[in-house]
XYZ file of C-alpha atoms in Angstrom:
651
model
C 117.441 85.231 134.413
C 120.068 87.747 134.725
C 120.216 88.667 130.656
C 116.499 88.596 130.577
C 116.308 90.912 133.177
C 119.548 93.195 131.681
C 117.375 93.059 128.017
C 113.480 93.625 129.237
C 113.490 95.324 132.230
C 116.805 97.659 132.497
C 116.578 98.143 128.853
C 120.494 97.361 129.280
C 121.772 94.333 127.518
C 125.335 93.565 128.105
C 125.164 90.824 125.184
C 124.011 90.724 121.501
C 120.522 89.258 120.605
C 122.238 86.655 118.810
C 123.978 85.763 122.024
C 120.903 86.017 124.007
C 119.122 83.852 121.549
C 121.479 81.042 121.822
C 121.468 80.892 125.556
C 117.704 81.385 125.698
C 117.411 78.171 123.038
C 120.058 76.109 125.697
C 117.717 76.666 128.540
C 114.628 75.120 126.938
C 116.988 72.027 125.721
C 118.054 71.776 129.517
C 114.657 71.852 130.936
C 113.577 69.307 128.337
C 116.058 66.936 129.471
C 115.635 67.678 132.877
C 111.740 68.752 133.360
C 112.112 68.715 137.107
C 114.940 71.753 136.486
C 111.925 74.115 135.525
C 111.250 76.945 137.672
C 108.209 79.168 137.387
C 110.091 82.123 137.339
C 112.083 80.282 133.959
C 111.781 83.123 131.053
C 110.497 79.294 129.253
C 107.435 80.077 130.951
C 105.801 82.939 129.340
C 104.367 81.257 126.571
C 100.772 81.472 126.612
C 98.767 78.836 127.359
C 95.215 76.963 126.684
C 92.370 79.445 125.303
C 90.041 80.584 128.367
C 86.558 80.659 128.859
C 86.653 84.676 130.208
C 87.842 86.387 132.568
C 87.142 86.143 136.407
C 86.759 89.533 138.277
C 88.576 90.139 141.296
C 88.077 92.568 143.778
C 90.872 95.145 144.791
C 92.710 95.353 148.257
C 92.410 99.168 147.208
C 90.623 101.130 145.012
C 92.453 101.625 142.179
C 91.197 105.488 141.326
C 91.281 107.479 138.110
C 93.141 110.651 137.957
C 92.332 114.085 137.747
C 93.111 115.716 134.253
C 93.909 119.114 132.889
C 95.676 120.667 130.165
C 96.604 124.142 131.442
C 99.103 125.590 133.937
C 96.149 127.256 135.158
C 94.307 124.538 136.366
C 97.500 122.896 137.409
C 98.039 125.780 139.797
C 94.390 125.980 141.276
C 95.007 122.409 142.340
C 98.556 123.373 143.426
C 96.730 126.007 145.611
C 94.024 122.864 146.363
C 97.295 121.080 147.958
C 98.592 123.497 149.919
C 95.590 124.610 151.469
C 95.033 120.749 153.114
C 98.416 120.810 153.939
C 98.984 124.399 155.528
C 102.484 125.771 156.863
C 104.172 122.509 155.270
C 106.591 122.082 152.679
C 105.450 120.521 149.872
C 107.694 118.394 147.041
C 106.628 117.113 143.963
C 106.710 113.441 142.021
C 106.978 114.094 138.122
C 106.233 111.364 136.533
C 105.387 110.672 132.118
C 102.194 109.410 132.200
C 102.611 106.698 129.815
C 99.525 105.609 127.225
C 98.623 102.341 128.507
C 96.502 100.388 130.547
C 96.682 100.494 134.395
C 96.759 97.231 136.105
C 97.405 96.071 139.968
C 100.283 93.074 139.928
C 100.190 91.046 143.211
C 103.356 89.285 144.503
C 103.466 86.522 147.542
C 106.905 85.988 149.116
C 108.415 87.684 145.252
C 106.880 85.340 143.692
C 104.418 86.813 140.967
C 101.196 85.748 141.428
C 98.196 87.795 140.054
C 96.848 90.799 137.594
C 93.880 92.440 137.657
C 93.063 94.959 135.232
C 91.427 98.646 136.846
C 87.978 97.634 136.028
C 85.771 100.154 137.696
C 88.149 100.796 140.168
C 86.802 98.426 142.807
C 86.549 95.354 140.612
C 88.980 94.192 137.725
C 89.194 91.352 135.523
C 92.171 88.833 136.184
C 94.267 88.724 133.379
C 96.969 86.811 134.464
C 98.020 84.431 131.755
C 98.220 87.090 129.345
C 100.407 89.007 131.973
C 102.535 86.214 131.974
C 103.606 86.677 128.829
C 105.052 90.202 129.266
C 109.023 89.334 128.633
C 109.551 92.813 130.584
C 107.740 90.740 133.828
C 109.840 89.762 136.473
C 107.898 86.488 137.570
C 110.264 86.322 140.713
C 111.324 89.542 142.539
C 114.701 90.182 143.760
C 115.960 89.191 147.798
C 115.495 92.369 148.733
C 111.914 92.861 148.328
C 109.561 92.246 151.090
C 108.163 89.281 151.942
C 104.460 88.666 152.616
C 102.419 90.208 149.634
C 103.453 93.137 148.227
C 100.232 94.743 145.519
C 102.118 96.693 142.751
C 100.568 99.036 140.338
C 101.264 99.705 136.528
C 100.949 100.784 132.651
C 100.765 98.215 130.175
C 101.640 99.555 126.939
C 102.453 99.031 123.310
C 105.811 100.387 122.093
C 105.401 103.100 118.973
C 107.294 100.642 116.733
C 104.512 97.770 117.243
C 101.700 99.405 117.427
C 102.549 100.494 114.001
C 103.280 96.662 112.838
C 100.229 95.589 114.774
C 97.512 98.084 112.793
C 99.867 97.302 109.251
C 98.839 93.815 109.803
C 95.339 94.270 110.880
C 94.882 96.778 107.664
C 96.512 93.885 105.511
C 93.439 91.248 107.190
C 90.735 94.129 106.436
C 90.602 94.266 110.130
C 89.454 98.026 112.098
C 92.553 98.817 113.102
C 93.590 100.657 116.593
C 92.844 103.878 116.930
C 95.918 104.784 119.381
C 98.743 102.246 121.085
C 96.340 102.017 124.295
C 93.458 101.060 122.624
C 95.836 98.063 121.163
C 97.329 97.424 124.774
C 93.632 97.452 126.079
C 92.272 94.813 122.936
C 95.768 92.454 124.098
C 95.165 92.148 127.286
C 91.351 91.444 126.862
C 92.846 88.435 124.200
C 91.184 84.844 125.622
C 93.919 82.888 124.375
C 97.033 83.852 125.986
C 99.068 82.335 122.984
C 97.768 85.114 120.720
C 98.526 87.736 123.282
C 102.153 86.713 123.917
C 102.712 87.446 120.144
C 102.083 91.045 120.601
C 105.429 92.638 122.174
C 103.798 94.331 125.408
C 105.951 96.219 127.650
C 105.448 97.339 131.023
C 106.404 100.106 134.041
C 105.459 100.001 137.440
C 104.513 103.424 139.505
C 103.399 102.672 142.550
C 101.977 100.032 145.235
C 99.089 99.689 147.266
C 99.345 102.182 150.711
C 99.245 98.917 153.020
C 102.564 97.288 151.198
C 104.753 100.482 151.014
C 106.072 99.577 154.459
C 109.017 102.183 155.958
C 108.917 104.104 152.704
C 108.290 107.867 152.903
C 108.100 109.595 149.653
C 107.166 108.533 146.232
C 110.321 109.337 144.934
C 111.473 106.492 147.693
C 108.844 103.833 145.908
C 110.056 103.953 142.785
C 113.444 103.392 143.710
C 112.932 100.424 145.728
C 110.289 99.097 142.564
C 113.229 99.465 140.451
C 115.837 97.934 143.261
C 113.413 94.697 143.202
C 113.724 93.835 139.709
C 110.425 95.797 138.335
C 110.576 97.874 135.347
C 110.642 101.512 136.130
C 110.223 103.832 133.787
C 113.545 106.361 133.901
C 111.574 109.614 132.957
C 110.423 111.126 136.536
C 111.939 113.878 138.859
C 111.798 115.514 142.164
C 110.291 119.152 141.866
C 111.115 121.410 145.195
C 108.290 123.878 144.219
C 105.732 124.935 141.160
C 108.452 126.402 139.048
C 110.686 123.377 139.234
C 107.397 121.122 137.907
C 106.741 123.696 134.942
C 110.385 123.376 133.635
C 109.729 119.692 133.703
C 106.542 119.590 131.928
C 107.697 122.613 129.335
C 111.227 120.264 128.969
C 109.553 117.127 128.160
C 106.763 118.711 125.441
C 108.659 118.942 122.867
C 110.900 116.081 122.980
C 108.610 113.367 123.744
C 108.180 112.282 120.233
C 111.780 110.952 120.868
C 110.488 107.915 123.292
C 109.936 104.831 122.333
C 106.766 104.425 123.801
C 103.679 107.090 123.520
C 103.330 109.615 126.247
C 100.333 111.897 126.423
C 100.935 114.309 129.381
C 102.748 114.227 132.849
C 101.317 112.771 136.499
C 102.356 114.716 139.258
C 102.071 113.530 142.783
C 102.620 114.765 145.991
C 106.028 113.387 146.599
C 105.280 112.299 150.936
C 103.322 109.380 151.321
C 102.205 110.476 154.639
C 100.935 113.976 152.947
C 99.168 111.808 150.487
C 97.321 110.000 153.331
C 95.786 113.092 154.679
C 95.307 114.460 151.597
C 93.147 111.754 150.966
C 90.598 111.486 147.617
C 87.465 111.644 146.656
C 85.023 108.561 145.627
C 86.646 109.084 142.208
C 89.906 110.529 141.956
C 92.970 111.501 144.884
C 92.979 114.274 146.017
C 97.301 114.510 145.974
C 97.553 113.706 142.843
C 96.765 115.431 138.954
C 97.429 114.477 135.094
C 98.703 116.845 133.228
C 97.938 116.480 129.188
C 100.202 117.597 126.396
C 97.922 119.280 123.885
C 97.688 117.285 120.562
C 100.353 118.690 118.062
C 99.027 120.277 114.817
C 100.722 121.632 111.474
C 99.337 123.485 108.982
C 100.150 122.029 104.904
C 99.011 122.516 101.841
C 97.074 119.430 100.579
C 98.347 118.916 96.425
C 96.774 115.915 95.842
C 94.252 112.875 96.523
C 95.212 109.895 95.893
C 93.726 106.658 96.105
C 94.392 102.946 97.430
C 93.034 99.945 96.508
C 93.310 96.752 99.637
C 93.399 93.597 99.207
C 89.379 93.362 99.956
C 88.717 95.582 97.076
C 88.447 98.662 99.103
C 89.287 102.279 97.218
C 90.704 104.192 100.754
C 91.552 108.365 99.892
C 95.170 109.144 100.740
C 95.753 112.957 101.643
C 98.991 113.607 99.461
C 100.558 116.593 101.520
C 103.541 119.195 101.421
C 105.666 117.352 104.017
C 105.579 119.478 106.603
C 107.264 118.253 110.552
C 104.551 116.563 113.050
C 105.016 115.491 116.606
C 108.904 114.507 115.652
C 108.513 113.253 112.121
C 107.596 114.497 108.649
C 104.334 113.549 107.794
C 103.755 113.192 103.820
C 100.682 111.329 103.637
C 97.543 111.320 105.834
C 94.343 108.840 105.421
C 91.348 110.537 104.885
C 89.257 107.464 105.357
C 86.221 107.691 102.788
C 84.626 109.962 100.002
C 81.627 110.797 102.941
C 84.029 112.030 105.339
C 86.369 114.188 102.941
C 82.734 115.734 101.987
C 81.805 116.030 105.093
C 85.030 117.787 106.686
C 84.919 120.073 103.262
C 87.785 118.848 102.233
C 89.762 120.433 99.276
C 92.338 119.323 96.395
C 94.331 122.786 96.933
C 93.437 123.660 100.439
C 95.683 124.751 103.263
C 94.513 122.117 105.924
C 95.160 121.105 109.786
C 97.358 118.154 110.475
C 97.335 116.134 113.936
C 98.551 112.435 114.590
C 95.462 110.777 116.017
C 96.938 109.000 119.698
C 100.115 111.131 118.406
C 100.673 108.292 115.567
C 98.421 108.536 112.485
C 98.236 111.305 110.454
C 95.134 112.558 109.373
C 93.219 115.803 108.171
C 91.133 117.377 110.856
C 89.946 120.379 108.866
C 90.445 122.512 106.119
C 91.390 126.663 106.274
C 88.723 127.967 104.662
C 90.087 131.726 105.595
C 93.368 130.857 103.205
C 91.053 129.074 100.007
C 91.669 130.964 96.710
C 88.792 129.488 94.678
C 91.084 127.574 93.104
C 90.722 124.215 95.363
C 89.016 121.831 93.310
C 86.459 118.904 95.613
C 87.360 115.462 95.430
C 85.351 113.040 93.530
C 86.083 108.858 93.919
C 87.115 107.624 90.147
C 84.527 105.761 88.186
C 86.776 102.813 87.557
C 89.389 101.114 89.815
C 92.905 102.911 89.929
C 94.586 100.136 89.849
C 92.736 97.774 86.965
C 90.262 100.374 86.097
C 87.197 97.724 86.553
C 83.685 99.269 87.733
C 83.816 99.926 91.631
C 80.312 99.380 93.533
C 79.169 100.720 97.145
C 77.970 97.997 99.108
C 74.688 97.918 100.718
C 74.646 99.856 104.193
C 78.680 100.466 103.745
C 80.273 103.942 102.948
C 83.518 102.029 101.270
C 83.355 101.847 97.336
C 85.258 98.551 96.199
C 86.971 97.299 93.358
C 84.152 94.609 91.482
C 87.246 92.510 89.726
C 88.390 89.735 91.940
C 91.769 89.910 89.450
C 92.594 93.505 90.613
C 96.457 93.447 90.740
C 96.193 95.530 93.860
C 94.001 93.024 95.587
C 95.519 90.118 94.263
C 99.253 91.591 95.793
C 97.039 92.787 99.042
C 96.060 88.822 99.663
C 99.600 87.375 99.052
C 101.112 89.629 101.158
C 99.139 88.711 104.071
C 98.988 85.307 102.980
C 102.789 85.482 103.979
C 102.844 87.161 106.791
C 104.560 85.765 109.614
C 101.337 84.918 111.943
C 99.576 83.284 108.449
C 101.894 81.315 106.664
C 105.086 82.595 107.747
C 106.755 82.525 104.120
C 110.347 84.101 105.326
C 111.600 86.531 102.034
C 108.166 87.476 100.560
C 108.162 90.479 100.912
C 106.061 93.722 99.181
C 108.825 94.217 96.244
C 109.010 90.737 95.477
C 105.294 89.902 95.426
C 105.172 93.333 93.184
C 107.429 91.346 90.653
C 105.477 88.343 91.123
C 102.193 89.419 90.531
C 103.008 92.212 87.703
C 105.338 89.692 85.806
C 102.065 87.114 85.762
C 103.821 84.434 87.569
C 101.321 84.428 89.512
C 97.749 85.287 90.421
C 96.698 84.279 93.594
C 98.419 82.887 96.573
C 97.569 79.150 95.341
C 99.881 79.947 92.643
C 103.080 80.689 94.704
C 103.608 76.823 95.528
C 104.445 76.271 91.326
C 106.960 78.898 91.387
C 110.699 77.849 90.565
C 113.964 78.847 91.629
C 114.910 79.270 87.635
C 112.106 81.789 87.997
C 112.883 83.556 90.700
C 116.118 83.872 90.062
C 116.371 86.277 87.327
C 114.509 88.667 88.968
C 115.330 91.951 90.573
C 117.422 92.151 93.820
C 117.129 87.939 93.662
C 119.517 85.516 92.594
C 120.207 81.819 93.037
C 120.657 81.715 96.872
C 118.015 83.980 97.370
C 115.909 82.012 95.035
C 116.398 78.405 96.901
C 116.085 79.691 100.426
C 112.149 81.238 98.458
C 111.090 77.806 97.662
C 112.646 76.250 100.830
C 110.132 78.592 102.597
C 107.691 77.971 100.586
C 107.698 73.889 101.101
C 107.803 74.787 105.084
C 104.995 76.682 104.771
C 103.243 73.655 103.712
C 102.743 72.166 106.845
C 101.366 75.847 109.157
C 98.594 74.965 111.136
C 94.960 75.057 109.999
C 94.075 78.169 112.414
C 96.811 80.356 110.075
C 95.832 78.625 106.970
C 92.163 80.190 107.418
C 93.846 83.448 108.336
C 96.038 83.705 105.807
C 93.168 82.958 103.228
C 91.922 86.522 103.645
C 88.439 86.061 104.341
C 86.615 89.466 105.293
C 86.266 89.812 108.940
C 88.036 87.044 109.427
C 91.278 87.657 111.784
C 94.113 85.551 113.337
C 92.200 84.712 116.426
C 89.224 84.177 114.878
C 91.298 81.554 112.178
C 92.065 79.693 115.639
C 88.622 79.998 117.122
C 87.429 78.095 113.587
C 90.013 75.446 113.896
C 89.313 74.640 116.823
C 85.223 73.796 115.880
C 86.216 72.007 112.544
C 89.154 69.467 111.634
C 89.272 70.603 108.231
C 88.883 73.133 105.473
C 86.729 71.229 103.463
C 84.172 70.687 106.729
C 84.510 74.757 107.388
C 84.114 75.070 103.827
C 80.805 73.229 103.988
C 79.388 74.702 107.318
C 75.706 76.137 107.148
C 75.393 80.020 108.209
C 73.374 79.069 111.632
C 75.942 76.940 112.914
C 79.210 79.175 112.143
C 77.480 81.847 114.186
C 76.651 80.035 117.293
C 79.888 79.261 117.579
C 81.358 81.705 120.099
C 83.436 84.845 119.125
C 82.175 84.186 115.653
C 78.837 85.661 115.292
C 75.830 86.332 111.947
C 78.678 88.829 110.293
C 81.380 86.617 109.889
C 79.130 83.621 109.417
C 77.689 84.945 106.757
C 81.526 86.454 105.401
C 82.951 82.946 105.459
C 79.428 81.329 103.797
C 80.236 83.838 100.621
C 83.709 83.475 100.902
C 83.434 79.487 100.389
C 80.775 79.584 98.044
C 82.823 81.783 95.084
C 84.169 79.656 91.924
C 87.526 81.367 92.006
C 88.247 80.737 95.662
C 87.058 76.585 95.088
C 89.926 77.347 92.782
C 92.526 78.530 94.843
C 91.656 75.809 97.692
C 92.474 73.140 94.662
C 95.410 74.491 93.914
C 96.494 74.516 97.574
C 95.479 70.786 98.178
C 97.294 69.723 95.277
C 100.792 71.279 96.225
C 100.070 69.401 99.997
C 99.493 72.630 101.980
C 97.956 71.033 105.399
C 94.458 71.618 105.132
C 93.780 69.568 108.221
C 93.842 70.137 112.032
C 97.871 69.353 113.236
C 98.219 67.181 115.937
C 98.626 70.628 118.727
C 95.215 71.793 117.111
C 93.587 68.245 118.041
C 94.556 68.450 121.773
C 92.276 71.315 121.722
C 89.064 69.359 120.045
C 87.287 66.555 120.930
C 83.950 64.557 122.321
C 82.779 68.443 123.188
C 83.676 70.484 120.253
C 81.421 73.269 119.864
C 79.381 72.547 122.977
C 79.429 75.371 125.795
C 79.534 74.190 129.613
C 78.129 76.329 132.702
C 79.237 74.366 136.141
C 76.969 75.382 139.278
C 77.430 74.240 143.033
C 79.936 72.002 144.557
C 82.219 68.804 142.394
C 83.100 66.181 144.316
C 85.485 64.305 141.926
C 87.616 67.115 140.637
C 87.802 70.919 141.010
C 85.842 73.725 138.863
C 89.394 74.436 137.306
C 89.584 70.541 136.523
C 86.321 70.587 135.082
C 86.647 73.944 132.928
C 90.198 72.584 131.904
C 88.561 69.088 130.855
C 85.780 70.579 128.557
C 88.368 72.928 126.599
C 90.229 69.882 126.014
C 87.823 68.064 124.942
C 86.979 71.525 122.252
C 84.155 72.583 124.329
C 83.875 76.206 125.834
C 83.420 77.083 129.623
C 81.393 79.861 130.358
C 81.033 81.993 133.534
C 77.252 82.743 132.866
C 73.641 80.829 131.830
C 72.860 82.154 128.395
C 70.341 80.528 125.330
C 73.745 79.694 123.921
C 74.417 77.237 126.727
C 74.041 73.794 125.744
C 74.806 71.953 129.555
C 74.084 73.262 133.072
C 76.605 70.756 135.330
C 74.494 71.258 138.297
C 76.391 69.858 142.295
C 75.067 70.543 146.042
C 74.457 74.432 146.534
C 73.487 75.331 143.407
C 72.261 78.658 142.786
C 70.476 81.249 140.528
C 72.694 79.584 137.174
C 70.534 76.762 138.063
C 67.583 78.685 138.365
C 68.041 80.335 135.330
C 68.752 77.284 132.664
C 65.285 76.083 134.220
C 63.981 79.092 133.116
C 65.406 79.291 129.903
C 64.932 75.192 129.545
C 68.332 74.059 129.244
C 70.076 70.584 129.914
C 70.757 70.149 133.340
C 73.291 67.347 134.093
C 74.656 65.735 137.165
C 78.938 66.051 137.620
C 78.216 62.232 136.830
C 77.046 62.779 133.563
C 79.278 65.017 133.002
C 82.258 62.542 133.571
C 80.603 60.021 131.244
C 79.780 62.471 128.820
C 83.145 63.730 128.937
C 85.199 60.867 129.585
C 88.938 61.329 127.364
């Protein structure tokens, strides 16, 4: 506890990650011999856990209010003036805190012992995402002595860290998957993850700033809050200061401008506070925002380049994306080379120029891209951009879909594509193939060893060996990942297949409905969709995935060199008697609590849902039953008694 709380929250480690690897891998063989050892505080027990049905609101202690935005000293000042007009002939200090990019949540704790999250919501009522909270390695699930007993109501940013949300949207590009359009969008989509498993994969960090009015007991100033957070074990984030007066708060905000790009989180302005709680009482707030308290937002950084070229990419799906080929030119702390430009439609309709002097900004201060061209500074020289004829990569015809603004790629035996599916086919959530990486599938694919990802389970070490930066180690450990590859589980094998639309979650939503390719493989269009989170659009994606020559090819090829095609025995707990079938429990149980009941069905592969929908297949209907009941009458569902729900459901 001590080390995990040294490496996730103080951001401190006093041992190597090796070190803390091997002790972490000592205390789950400990509490495996000893199960009664396990503690819930245990850093063991952030795993996720079981897929959920949705997610419960809850109502806050406190309203949990937006702030008040601006993005000029001006307006700062007006509010300054705002401040010191509700608070006349007193002396009044300022909190300065970074207002970090994430998602505000409310964490509550009973006797330090971490109970609860609730998202914002609308500020009265959030949604309790607590087992994906869990999973936050920066969590303390068990506060320090010293904090107060009784329940103490923290408040927070959940966040993504620059460095992942840039794996996060590589991997999601790689699946032909929207990606994120800024690291709080991607913190957001996380949290809002039903199975808590997935979430726990995505590195999530986490800093407290504040707790609700009725827990911040003898504490006078702000300033005094987030030292005793940080005294308690909570991660606090170390970028905040005491400002005496205005001119003391402008040095901190013009300070921290510039050199934000050096954090390893994203930042997008400064929060300042009154720093006395009791000030901040009388103060008091509006029904939206407090009335002691304002954002302050760092303008999005431009540049101005000169755009040379336009290049194009082809993805593993086919699709021909325009890369803005710049004079590297420095952007929000980096130098920015490159810049997407999405699609032919939007480069016409921006006016965008081969030739042009153009306007650079990183979109959520991250991605490059073109927001305009200078038309003042245009020479008539700049040429406009047409989309090639034939694929840049195999030169084969490209085609616009129906209703789509992407031109693809028409030959399924594009080298780009065919390099764009093995490298996801090996990423570490599909198959997990350690040492493929981009150079070597380059070799693989452009020496013709092989041309699809069913091919990679012939290859050799005598032929991987010879080849560039490889040699006989390097080769064996290859095909020793490789044959452990073999047995993944069947929710990563349908990931890692590369079907359009089809993502890691939704590769475990399928598993759990079907125990094996070839049933999946088989499925009709109606009863893909009905199955929930998969929907008419990636129905009908998997239907023409399945039904193409080459990809009954592949799937051979993959059977043949024993790659599991079949649900693992961890993928069976999850299906049974109920797979596919979607519960709705109304009114009192008698035998076993609504938990017990919800827990049962997803066992069993069926799905518990909050609400009566058409979708709905049973209504479990007890004493003081309400308008759920009502409603499957309505709508003519099957109503059942808990009775026939135990026989129905008995494991």
């Amino acid at each position: 506890l001590l080390h995990n709380q040294f490496y996730y929250v103080q951001a401190e480690p006093e041992i190597s990650d090796g070190e803390y690897d091997r002790l972490y891998r000592r205390l789950q063989d400990l509490e495996a011999q000893h199960p009664d050892l396990v503690t819930p505080d245990s850093p063991t027990q952030r795993v996720g856990g079981e897929p959920i049905s949705g997610f419960s609101p809850v109502r806050h202690a406190e309203p949990m209010l937006s702030l008040d935005n601006t993005y000029s000293e001006e307006d700062l000042e007006e509010w300054e003036q705002r401040v010191r007009k509700g608070l006349p002939d007193e002396t009044v200090a300022f909190a300065a805190e970074l207002k970090i990019d994430g998602v505000a949540v409310a964490l509550i704790y009973r006797e330090g012992q971490f109970q609860q999250a609730v998202t914002r919501g609308d500020g009265e009522t959030g949604d309790d995402i607590t087992a994906n909270i869990r999973t936050l390695r920066g969590l303390p699930l068990q506060l320090k002595a010293t904090a107060p007993r009784g329940e103490l109501v923290v408040r927070g940013e959940v966040f993504l860290p620059k460095k992942a949300f840039q794996e996060l949207n590589a991997q999601k590009q790689e699946a032909g998957e929207k990606v994120f359009a800024n690291p709080r969008n991607a913190a957001a989509g996380s949290l809002k993850l039903l199975d808590s498993r997935l979430a726990a994969r995505r590195p999530l960090a986490f800093f407290v700033y504040g707790m609700d009015t009725k827990t911040s007991g003898p504490l006078k100033t702000q300033t005094e809050v987030l030292s005793s957070l940080a005294s308690w074990g909570l991660p606090v984030s170390p970028d905040h200061a005491l400002c005496r007066d205005m001119a003391a708060l402008k040095r901190f905000l013009s300070g921290w401008e510039p050199k934000r790009h050096s954090l390893s989180y994203e930042t997008d302005g400064v929060v300042v506070k009154v720093d006395a709680l009791d000030q901040q009482k009388r103060l008091g707030a509006t029904s939206k925002s407090p009335r002691w308290a304002m954002a302050y937002k760092f303008a999005a950084e431009q540049a101005q380049t000169r755009l040379n070229a336009i290049s194009v990419q082809v993805g593993r799906t086919g699709v021909l994306t325009p890369v803005a080929e710049l004079e590297p030119v420095l952007l929000a702390g980096t130098t920015v080379s490159r810049a997407n430009l999405h699609n032919e439609e939007d480069i016409a309709r921006k006016d965008i120029r081969v030739g042009d002097q153009v306007v650079i900004e990183k979109a959520g201060e991250i991605i490059p891209q073109v927001v305009r061209p200078v038309i003042g500074r245009r020479t008539g020289k700049e040429a406009r951009f047409k989309l090639p004829a034939g694929c840049p990569a195999c030169d084969s015809l490209v085609v616009k879909l129906e209703e789509q603004v992407a031109w693809r790629c028409a030959n399924p035996g594009c080298p780009a594509q065919v390099k764009g599916r093995i490298r996801l086919f090996a990423q570490r959530a599909a198959m997990d193939i350690e040492g493929l990486g981009e150079a070597l599938v380059d070799q693989l694919v452009e020496k013709g060893l092989v041309r699809d990802y069913g091919d990679l389970y012939a290859l050799t070490v005598e032929q991987l060996a010879p080849l560039d930066r490889m040699a006989l180690k390097s080769a064996e450990n290859i095909v020793a990942a490789l044959q452990a590859s073999k047995q993944r589980t069947l929710g990563r094998l349908i990931y890692a297949l590369g079907i359009p639309l089809v993502g890691e979650h939704s590769g475990e939503v399928l598993a759990a409905h079907y125990a094996d390719l070839k049933s999946l493989g088989q499925a009709e269009q109606e009863a893909l969709q009905d199955i929930h989170e998969i929907g008419p659009k990636v129905a009908a994606s998997l239907r023409a995935f399945f039904s193409r020559k080459e990809i009954k090819a592949v799937l051979a090829k993959l059977e043949k060199a024993g790659v599991n095609t079949r649900q693992l025995a961890e993928e069976k707990l999850r299906t049974g008697g109920l797979t596919g079938k979607t519960f709705v429990f109304t009114g009192e149980l008698e035998t076993m609590t609504r938990n017990q009941a919800e827990a049962r069905v997803k066992r069993l592969g069926g799905r518990a849902a909050g609400s009566v929908s058409k979708k709905t297949d049973y209504v479990v209907s007890g004493p003081g039953a309400g308008s759920k009941l009502d409603k499957a009458k309505k709508l003519g569902l099957k109503v059942i008694s808990e009775k026939e729900f135990n026989r129905l459901s008995s494991e």
